[in-house]
């Protein structure tokens, strides 16, 4: 899977070199390329933003550098064949969920456009739609300073679902949100620690009882912490 990231803070994404995703990149499962939006500017100050038409607080990201860098990525990457999807993290976007991550893990090419300031000139989204599919996606109902942290979270959620990235695919199945419920509690040795005991059923060796207990715990936790998921 090819992932491009456009940002004014490329070093933000250095952490993608470590951990599971770093290994996936070494193995060639993920081809991640980070682009500095300022490299696509033409003025001495490498300007990426300007004041909003119509007035108002804050600055808006100018369309020209975006057009230049998106063209560069699309033209250089056999985009006609890979049918890229442009993802712009935005608090005004559709909600990013485990289902979104699953969908995107099937894509051949995802291009993240990280906005800063009050956002990106709206025409950039219309232009990107002539070069691929466009999605504005929100991490949640709160406002971050820019798209970088959201893009990192999405890349991790998507990347770990790409076949081969997580060594034991079975471990992906029994996680929170995979079946619409929160995951059950986990324990390891020792069986007794500082007066806290592992639930007896987990030591019983009775797989039927264990499965039933885990399911009951999932439902119970979901009812307590995320009743909205049960309503769905
Ligand atoms: N950029 C700023 N806030 C965001 C959010 N909540 N989700 C995605 N991108 C963002």
CSV table of N, CA, C and O in Angstrom, one decimal, residues 186-200 202-203:
chain,number,residue,atom,x,y,z
A,186,UNK,N,-8.3,-8.5,29.8
A,186,UNK,CA,-7.2,-9.5,29.7
A,186,UNK,C,-6.3,-9.6,30.9
A,186,UNK,O,-6.2,-8.6,31.6
A,187,UNK,N,-5.8,-10.7,31.2
A,187,UNK,CA,-5.0,-11.0,32.3
A,187,UNK,C,-3.8,-11.9,31.9
A,187,UNK,O,-3.9,-12.7,31.0
A,188,UNK,N,-2.7,-11.7,32.6
A,188,UNK,CA,-1.6,-12.7,32.4
A,188,UNK,C,-1.0,-13.1,33.8
A,188,UNK,O,-1.6,-12.7,34.8
A,189,UNK,N,0.0,-13.9,33.8
A,189,UNK,CA,0.6,-14.3,35.1
A,189,UNK,C,1.2,-13.2,35.9
A,189,UNK,O,1.7,-12.2,35.3
A,190,UNK,N,1.2,-13.2,37.2
A,190,UNK,CA,0.8,-14.3,38.1
A,190,UNK,C,-0.8,-14.2,38.3
A,190,UNK,O,-1.4,-13.2,38.1
A,191,UNK,N,-1.3,-15.4,38.8
A,191,UNK,CA,-2.7,-15.5,39.0
A,191,UNK,C,-3.2,-14.6,40.1
A,191,UNK,O,-4.4,-14.2,40.2
A,192,UNK,N,-2.3,-14.3,41.0
A,192,UNK,CA,-2.6,-13.4,42.1
A,192,UNK,C,-1.6,-12.4,42.3
A,192,UNK,O,-0.4,-12.7,42.3
A,193,UNK,N,-2.0,-11.1,42.4
A,193,UNK,CA,-1.0,-10.0,42.4
A,193,UNK,C,-1.5,-8.9,43.3
A,193,UNK,O,-2.6,-8.4,43.1
A,194,UNK,N,-0.8,-8.6,44.4
A,194,UNK,CA,-1.1,-7.6,45.3
A,194,UNK,C,-2.6,-7.7,45.8
A,194,UNK,O,-3.3,-6.7,45.9
A,195,UNK,N,-3.0,-8.9,46.0
A,195,UNK,CA,-4.4,-9.1,46.5
A,195,UNK,C,-5.4,-9.1,45.4
A,195,UNK,O,-6.6,-9.4,45.7
A,196,UNK,N,-5.1,-8.9,44.2
A,196,UNK,CA,-6.0,-9.0,43.1
A,196,UNK,C,-5.9,-10.3,42.4
A,196,UNK,O,-4.8,-10.7,42.0
A,197,UNK,N,-7.0,-11.1,42.3
A,197,UNK,CA,-7.0,-12.4,41.6
A,197,UNK,C,-7.5,-12.3,40.2
A,197,UNK,O,-8.5,-11.6,39.9
A,198,UNK,N,-7.0,-13.2,39.4
A,198,UNK,CA,-7.5,-13.3,38.0
A,198,UNK,C,-8.9,-14.1,38.2
A,198,UNK,O,-9.0,-15.0,39.0
A,199,UNK,N,-9.9,-13.7,37.4
A,199,UNK,CA,-11.2,-14.3,37.6
A,199,UNK,C,-11.0,-15.9,37.4
A,199,UNK,O,-10.4,-16.3,36.5
A,200,UNK,N,-11.7,-16.6,38.3
A,200,UNK,CA,-11.5,-18.0,38.4
A,200,UNK,C,-11.8,-18.7,37.0
A,200,UNK,O,-11.2,-19.7,36.6
A,202,UNK,N,-11.2,-18.0,34.1
A,202,UNK,CA,-10.1,-18.0,33.1
A,202,UNK,C,-9.1,-19.1,33.4
A,202,UNK,O,-8.2,-19.4,32.6
A,203,UNK,N,-9.1,-19.6,34.7
A,203,UNK,CA,-8.2,-20.7,35.1
A,203,UNK,C,-8.8,-22.0,34.9
A,203,UNK,O,-8.2,-23.1,35.2
